[in-house]
Short mmCIF file of C-alpha atoms in Angstrom, two decimals:
data_model
loop_
_atom_site.label_atom_id
_atom_site.label_comp_id
_atom_site.label_asym_id
_atom_site.label_seq_id
_atom_site.Cartn_x
_atom_site.Cartn_y
_atom_site.Cartn_z
CA MET A 1 -0.45 -21.46 1.11
CA GLU A 2 -1.77 -17.93 1.53
CA ALA A 3 1.00 -15.49 0.04
CA LYS A 4 1.68 -12.60 2.19
CA TYR A 5 1.87 -9.38 0.19
CA LEU A 6 3.23 -5.83 1.28
CA ARG A 7 2.34 -2.75 -0.32
CA ASP A 8 5.12 -0.34 -1.90
CA PRO A 9 7.37 0.40 -0.07
CA GLN A 10 7.46 -2.13 2.20
CA ASP A 11 7.80 -4.87 -0.53
CA VAL A 12 11.19 -3.36 -1.36
CA LEU A 13 12.20 -2.71 2.15
CA ARG A 14 11.41 -6.45 2.65
CA ILE A 15 13.95 -7.33 -0.08
CA ALA A 16 16.53 -5.19 1.77
CA LEU A 17 15.75 -7.19 4.62
CA GLU A 18 16.24 -10.42 3.16
CA TRP A 19 19.72 -9.11 1.60
CA CYS A 20 20.97 -7.71 4.86
CA ASP A 21 19.81 -11.34 6.38
CA ALA A 22 22.23 -12.94 3.62
CA GLY A 23 24.97 -10.92 4.91
CA LYS A 24 25.12 -8.06 2.00
CA SER A 25 25.88 -4.58 2.72
CA ILE A 26 23.17 -2.31 1.50
CA ALA A 27 22.00 1.09 1.32
CA ILE A 28 18.32 2.66 0.82
CA ALA A 29 17.51 5.19 -1.15
CA THR A 30 14.22 7.36 -0.23
CA VAL A 31 12.48 10.11 -2.27
CA VAL A 32 12.31 13.04 0.42
CA ARG A 33 11.33 15.95 -1.80
CA THR A 34 9.76 16.37 -5.28
CA TRP A 35 9.06 19.22 -7.10
CA GLY A 36 6.73 19.75 -10.23
CA SER A 37 6.08 16.51 -12.33
CA SER A 38 8.03 13.66 -11.10
CA PRO A 39 7.52 10.13 -11.52
CA ARG A 40 7.74 8.34 -8.01
CA PRO A 41 6.12 10.05 -4.71
CA VAL A 42 7.87 10.98 -1.36
CA GLY A 43 8.71 7.96 0.39
CA SER A 44 9.51 5.82 -2.73
CA ASN A 45 12.54 3.19 -2.17
CA LEU A 46 15.50 1.91 -4.32
CA VAL A 47 17.32 -0.79 -2.39
CA ILE A 48 20.99 -1.06 -3.65
CA ALA A 49 23.50 -4.09 -2.63
CA GLU A 50 27.46 -3.41 -2.33
CA ASP A 51 27.42 -5.65 -5.52
CA GLY A 52 25.18 -3.42 -7.50
CA ILE A 53 22.03 -5.21 -7.66
CA PHE A 54 18.79 -3.28 -6.67
CA GLU A 55 15.29 -3.44 -6.81
CA GLY A 56 12.56 -0.67 -6.48
CA SER A 57 12.80 2.85 -7.90
CA VAL A 58 13.13 6.53 -7.08
CA SER A 59 12.24 7.94 -10.47
CA GLY A 60 10.99 6.57 -13.77
CA GLY A 61 14.62 4.99 -14.16
CA CYS A 62 16.02 8.34 -15.24
CA VAL A 63 18.37 8.61 -12.15
CA GLU A 64 18.62 5.10 -10.86
CA GLY A 65 22.24 4.67 -12.29
CA ALA A 66 23.74 7.58 -10.64
CA VAL A 67 21.97 6.90 -7.19
CA ILE A 68 23.31 3.27 -7.50
CA THR A 69 26.93 4.96 -8.37
CA ALA A 70 26.36 7.12 -5.09
CA ALA A 71 24.95 4.52 -3.03
CA LYS A 72 27.99 2.16 -3.44
CA LYS A 73 30.17 5.04 -1.88
CA VAL A 74 27.51 5.42 1.08
CA ILE A 75 28.15 1.61 1.47
CA LYS A 76 31.90 1.94 2.00
CA THR A 77 31.96 5.16 3.84
CA GLY A 78 28.69 4.93 5.94
CA GLN A 79 28.17 8.75 5.36
CA GLN A 80 24.73 9.03 4.15
CA ALA A 81 23.99 11.23 1.05
CA ILE A 82 21.37 13.70 -0.24
CA LEU A 83 21.35 13.83 -3.81
CA LYS A 84 19.44 16.07 -6.00
CA PHE A 85 18.46 15.92 -9.29
CA GLY A 86 16.87 17.82 -12.22
CA VAL A 87 18.03 21.06 -10.73
CA THR A 88 20.63 23.24 -12.74
CA ASN A 89 23.51 23.74 -10.45
CA ASP A 90 27.06 22.72 -10.42
CA GLU A 91 26.69 19.58 -8.41
CA ALA A 92 28.23 16.54 -10.02
CA TRP A 93 25.10 14.90 -11.21
CA GLU A 94 24.35 15.33 -14.52
CA VAL A 95 21.71 13.33 -15.20
CA GLY A 96 18.39 14.93 -15.14
CA LEU A 97 14.73 14.03 -14.87
CA ALA A 98 13.13 13.96 -18.57
CA CYS A 99 9.73 14.98 -17.33
CA GLY A 100 10.96 18.28 -16.06
CA GLY A 101 10.56 17.76 -11.99
CA GLU A 102 12.96 17.80 -9.72
CA ILE A 103 13.81 15.21 -6.95
CA GLU A 104 15.65 15.10 -3.67
CA VAL A 105 16.70 11.69 -2.75
CA LEU A 106 18.26 10.25 0.83
CA VAL A 107 20.79 7.73 0.48
CA GLU A 108 21.49 5.65 3.50
CA ARG A 109 23.62 2.58 4.46
CA VAL A 110 21.66 -0.26 6.75
CA GLU A 111 23.69 -0.63 9.77
CA MET B 1 19.10 2.95 9.21
CA LYS B 2 19.29 0.40 11.34
CA GLN B 3 18.54 -3.45 10.32
CA ASN B 4 16.18 -3.81 13.62
CA VAL B 5 14.33 -0.47 12.44
CA LEU B 6 14.01 -2.40 9.17
CA ALA B 7 12.92 -5.45 10.23
CA ALA B 8 10.31 -3.54 12.76
CA LEU B 9 8.59 -1.90 9.57
CA ILE B 10 8.45 -5.37 7.69
CA GLU B 11 6.59 -6.88 10.43
CA ALA B 12 4.40 -4.02 11.40
CA GLY B 13 3.28 -4.29 7.67
CA LEU B 14 2.59 -8.16 7.98
CA GLU B 15 0.81 -7.51 10.96
CA ALA B 16 -1.57 -5.02 9.32
CA ARG B 17 -0.17 -2.15 11.45
CA ALA B 18 0.69 1.68 10.25
CA VAL B 19 3.80 3.03 11.44
CA VAL B 20 5.97 6.28 10.75
CA LEU B 21 9.35 6.10 10.06
CA VAL B 22 11.09 9.79 10.98
CA ARG B 23 14.66 10.35 9.87
CA ASN B 24 16.74 13.77 10.93
CA LEU B 25 18.17 14.43 7.22
CA ALA B 26 21.15 16.20 8.56
CA ASP B 27 22.46 13.63 10.77
CA GLY B 28 20.65 10.29 10.04
CA GLU B 29 18.92 10.02 13.57
CA GLN B 30 15.83 8.05 13.28
CA PHE B 31 12.80 7.01 15.11
CA LEU B 32 9.53 5.29 14.80
CA VAL B 33 5.86 6.88 15.53
CA ASP B 34 2.64 5.08 16.07
CA ARG B 35 -0.64 6.16 17.79
CA VAL B 36 0.72 5.57 21.21
CA GLY B 37 3.98 7.73 20.22
CA ALA B 38 7.19 7.85 19.45
CA TYR B 39 9.55 5.29 20.11
CA LYS B 40 12.99 3.63 19.63
CA LEU B 41 14.17 0.02 19.61
CA GLU B 42 16.70 -1.15 22.01
CA GLU B 43 17.63 -4.50 21.62
CA GLY B 44 14.07 -5.46 20.10
CA VAL B 45 12.18 -3.46 23.16
CA ARG B 46 10.18 -0.51 22.38
CA LYS B 47 11.51 2.84 24.44
CA SER B 48 9.12 5.72 24.27
CA ILE B 49 10.84 8.76 23.30
CA ASP B 50 8.31 11.27 23.54
CA SER B 51 9.90 13.31 26.16
CA GLU B 52 12.89 13.72 23.85
CA ILE B 53 11.32 15.16 20.67
CA SER B 54 9.32 18.21 19.83
CA ARG B 55 5.65 18.38 20.65
CA GLU B 56 5.42 19.66 16.58
CA LEU B 57 7.53 16.50 15.46
CA LEU B 58 5.24 14.10 17.20
CA GLU B 59 1.90 15.93 15.93
CA ARG B 60 3.48 16.13 12.36
CA SER B 61 4.03 12.62 12.63
CA GLN B 62 1.05 11.49 13.99
CA GLY B 63 -0.66 13.61 11.56
CA ALA B 64 1.10 12.23 8.51
CA LEU B 65 -0.17 8.53 10.10
CA ALA B 66 -3.47 9.69 10.03
CA ARG B 67 -3.52 10.97 6.61
CA ASP B 68 -1.32 7.97 5.23
CA ASP B 69 1.43 10.23 3.29
CA ALA B 70 5.04 10.82 3.48
CA GLN B 71 6.36 14.34 3.35
CA ALA B 72 9.44 16.24 4.23
CA ALA B 73 9.26 18.80 6.88
CA GLU B 74 11.38 21.70 8.50
CA ILE B 75 10.94 21.77 12.20
CA GLY B 76 13.16 23.81 14.71
CA GLY B 77 15.47 24.30 12.32
CA GLN B 78 16.12 20.36 11.39
CA ARG B 79 14.92 18.96 8.19
CA TYR B 80 12.95 15.56 8.52
CA LEU B 81 11.91 12.92 6.40
CA ILE B 82 8.39 11.62 8.05
CA GLN B 83 7.09 8.74 6.16
CA THR B 84 4.12 6.49 6.99
CA LEU B 85 4.48 2.79 5.88
CA SER B 86 0.70 1.59 5.93
CA PRO B 87 -0.59 -1.86 5.79
CA PRO B 88 -2.02 -2.93 2.09
CA PRO B 89 -5.69 -2.14 1.39
CA ARG B 90 -7.71 -4.89 1.21
CA LEU B 91 -9.89 -6.42 -1.67
CA PHE B 92 -12.83 -8.76 -0.69
CA ILE B 93 -14.02 -10.69 -3.83
CA ILE B 94 -17.41 -12.58 -3.53
CA GLY B 95 -17.65 -15.43 -6.10
CA ALA B 96 -14.65 -17.73 -6.96
CA VAL B 97 -15.60 -17.47 -10.55
CA HIS B 98 -13.21 -17.33 -13.59
CA ILE B 99 -12.92 -13.58 -13.31
CA ALA B 100 -11.54 -14.01 -9.75
CA GLN B 101 -8.85 -16.17 -10.85
CA LYS B 102 -7.49 -13.37 -13.00
CA LEU B 103 -8.42 -10.58 -10.66
CA ILE B 104 -6.37 -12.21 -7.62
CA PRO B 105 -3.27 -12.16 -9.03
CA MET B 106 -3.28 -8.70 -10.45
CA ALA B 107 -4.75 -7.50 -7.12
CA HIS B 108 -2.01 -8.72 -5.60
CA LEU B 109 0.86 -7.14 -7.76
CA ALA B 110 -1.01 -3.70 -7.16
CA GLY B 111 -0.37 -4.13 -3.60
CA TYR B 112 -3.97 -5.39 -2.29
CA GLU B 113 -4.33 -7.89 0.24
CA VAL B 114 -6.98 -10.47 -1.33
CA CYS B 115 -9.88 -12.73 0.66
CA LEU B 116 -12.13 -14.42 -1.77
CA ILE B 117 -15.52 -15.16 -0.04
CA ASP B 118 -17.73 -17.90 -1.66
CA PRO B 119 -19.91 -20.52 0.35
CA ARG B 120 -19.62 -23.15 -2.39
CA SER B 121 -16.49 -25.14 -1.73
CA ALA B 122 -16.55 -26.76 -5.30
CA PHE B 123 -15.82 -23.17 -6.93
CA ALA B 124 -13.74 -21.74 -3.83
CA SER B 125 -11.30 -24.53 -3.51
CA ILE B 126 -7.28 -24.43 -3.02
CA GLU B 127 -7.09 -26.04 -6.15
CA ARG B 128 -8.78 -23.61 -8.36
CA PHE B 129 -7.28 -20.64 -6.02
CA PRO B 130 -3.74 -21.91 -4.48
CA SER B 131 -2.39 -18.28 -3.44
CA VAL B 132 -5.25 -16.48 -1.79
CA LYS B 133 -7.06 -16.42 1.65
CA ILE B 134 -10.61 -18.40 1.14
CA VAL B 135 -13.19 -18.15 3.08
CA ASN B 136 -16.18 -20.83 2.57
CA GLU B 137 -18.88 -19.09 4.20
CA TRP B 138 -22.27 -17.52 3.16
CA PRO B 139 -21.41 -13.54 2.87
CA HIS B 140 -24.49 -12.54 5.12
CA GLU B 141 -22.63 -14.62 8.04
CA VAL B 142 -18.80 -13.45 7.46
CA MET B 143 -19.10 -10.12 5.81
CA PRO B 144 -20.29 -8.32 9.08
CA LYS B 145 -17.17 -9.77 11.04
CA LEU B 146 -14.31 -8.45 8.46
CA SER B 147 -14.09 -4.90 9.84
CA LEU B 148 -14.50 -3.20 6.22
CA ASP B 149 -13.17 0.43 6.44
CA SER B 150 -12.00 3.11 4.24
CA ARG B 151 -9.26 0.87 2.93
CA SER B 152 -11.36 -1.89 1.97
CA ALA B 153 -12.87 -2.49 -1.82
CA VAL B 154 -15.93 -5.23 -2.29
CA VAL B 155 -16.54 -6.66 -5.42
CA THR B 156 -19.53 -9.35 -6.25
CA LEU B 157 -18.80 -11.63 -9.15
CA SER B 158 -20.85 -14.68 -8.30
CA HIS B 159 -24.14 -13.66 -10.40
CA ASP B 160 -26.21 -15.25 -7.56
CA ALA B 161 -28.16 -12.82 -5.73
CA LYS B 162 -28.54 -14.85 -2.62
CA ILE B 163 -24.78 -14.70 -2.35
CA ASP B 164 -23.90 -11.44 -3.85
CA GLU B 165 -26.67 -8.94 -2.76
CA PRO B 166 -25.99 -9.76 1.11
CA ALA B 167 -22.24 -8.75 0.62
CA LEU B 168 -23.19 -5.84 -1.35
CA GLN B 169 -25.61 -4.68 1.65
CA ALA B 170 -22.64 -5.33 4.23
CA ALA B 171 -20.42 -3.17 2.17
CA LEU B 172 -23.05 -0.33 1.62
CA GLU B 173 -23.06 -0.48 5.29
CA SER B 174 -19.44 0.11 5.66
CA ASP B 175 -16.89 2.94 5.00
CA ALA B 176 -15.70 0.92 1.68
CA PHE B 177 -14.03 2.85 -0.80
CA TYR B 178 -14.95 1.00 -3.52
CA ILE B 179 -18.25 -1.69 -3.97
CA GLY B 180 -18.33 -2.84 -7.51
CA ALA B 181 -21.09 -5.64 -8.83
CA LEU B 182 -20.63 -7.76 -11.94
CA GLY B 183 -23.84 -8.23 -14.05
CA SER B 184 -25.61 -6.67 -17.19
CA LYS B 185 -27.29 -3.33 -16.96
CA LYS B 186 -30.82 -5.21 -16.61
CA ASN B 187 -29.62 -7.29 -13.94
CA HIS B 188 -28.03 -4.43 -12.05
CA ALA B 189 -31.27 -2.27 -12.05
CA LYS B 190 -33.36 -5.25 -10.80
CA ARG B 191 -30.59 -5.69 -8.35
CA LEU B 192 -30.93 -1.90 -7.21
CA GLU B 193 -34.64 -2.39 -6.72
CA ARG B 194 -34.42 -5.45 -4.53
CA LEU B 195 -31.87 -3.32 -2.66
CA GLY B 196 -34.06 -0.53 -2.33
CA GLU B 197 -36.84 -2.69 -0.86
CA ARG B 198 -34.31 -3.38 1.93
CA GLY B 199 -34.16 0.07 2.93
CA PHE B 200 -31.11 1.40 0.98
CA ASP B 201 -32.30 4.81 -0.85
CA GLY B 202 -31.01 5.77 -4.32
CA LYS B 203 -27.92 8.23 -2.79
CA ARG B 204 -26.60 5.28 -1.12
CA LEU B 205 -26.97 2.64 -3.75
CA ALA B 206 -25.34 5.23 -6.10
CA ARG B 207 -22.11 3.82 -4.27
CA ILE B 208 -21.86 0.69 -5.90
CA TYR B 209 -20.58 0.50 -9.64
CA GLY B 210 -22.44 -1.36 -11.74
CA PRO B 211 -21.99 -2.74 -14.33
CA VAL B 212 -18.74 -3.26 -12.50
CA GLY B 213 -15.14 -2.00 -14.37
CA LEU B 214 -14.26 0.67 -16.39
CA PRO B 215 -15.54 0.60 -19.87
CA LEU B 216 -12.43 -0.99 -21.93
CA GLY B 217 -14.55 -3.09 -24.02
CA GLY B 218 -12.81 -6.09 -22.95
CA ARG B 219 -14.62 -9.86 -23.17
CA SER B 220 -12.29 -12.41 -21.62
CA PRO B 221 -12.14 -12.97 -17.83
CA ALA B 222 -8.43 -11.45 -17.69
CA GLU B 223 -9.68 -8.18 -19.62
CA ILE B 224 -12.33 -7.79 -17.45
CA ALA B 225 -10.41 -8.09 -14.23
CA ILE B 226 -8.13 -5.18 -15.77
CA ALA B 227 -11.52 -3.13 -16.09
CA ILE B 228 -12.33 -4.01 -12.50
CA LEU B 229 -8.88 -3.37 -11.22
CA ALA B 230 -8.80 0.06 -13.27
CA GLN B 231 -12.33 1.23 -11.62
CA ILE B 232 -10.76 0.33 -8.20
CA THR B 233 -7.60 2.29 -8.50
CA GLN B 234 -9.55 5.21 -9.97
CA ALA B 235 -12.24 5.06 -7.04
CA ARG B 236 -9.25 5.05 -4.35
CA TYR B 237 -7.21 7.95 -5.70
CA GLN B 238 -10.54 10.28 -6.00
CA LYS B 239 -11.42 9.71 -2.27
CA VAL B 240 -8.28 9.61 -0.86
CA VAL B 241 -6.87 13.14 -0.65
#
């Protein structure tokens, strides 16, 4: 059997589709913009299911926890969210990127 | 994102078609773009929306498609995420040898679609290579049919000039971003001499990485496979801007 391999980010999206097909409610997080040094490029995906399981990444592990928390809310409300990390501002996100970069992440529910 | 769009993206990847996903970051509105134009899926059917989006947005999206990149863009006061989803790059391995057995799973993990070519079916057997596309043909016959392009890498491992050299010749005649040949410095020099006699000048022959792989000092087949894949990775990002 020849295995079919997909390249990142399709391999992560394929997992998202498998979860959808299995009846899970899921959200997809995507890196929209990066400033300075950041571990994952624009277009990188993290997929999150309502039960908290996840695959992929939007950073080197620095902000995934916060994205997953936000994703659970997005799955519940259906309202997409845009999160910024690494910026000094008064947003509720108190996690930052150790590398000193900044990233913006779109979190959307799969309908 | 809609589930049918997600399915369309996966399907395009499996069919080796590049497609761009465009999302409006304010309202979540999304559509797809390919060489033909912009479209949405309505009950699985493609519906062109070229007339509904701005010329600039379509051009930016098709530009991203050509460059294989992802970017955020502000167009007409709206912010968009324009993301190209490309088919995997391809790696053609000539020679179903021990190093190939180690290189294939590593290349799969790195996102390559791998094709193994060796006319010797005792070497290139499904028992020895259970998870890869095997081509039991002579490189000089099969290589011209593979449409090698700038997303292709070719590495020859057979140590047999009549298998390796026609493959190198085909690779040199293509836009392959990486061409590597296993063999000692001495063997490589002789190989270049023979290819030179077939009309390849020094500049063209300089595209071949030989002896193959970054000089990591490893000796086992797996360690040599790491050196090869490392060099392929380096070549890929040196040339793709």
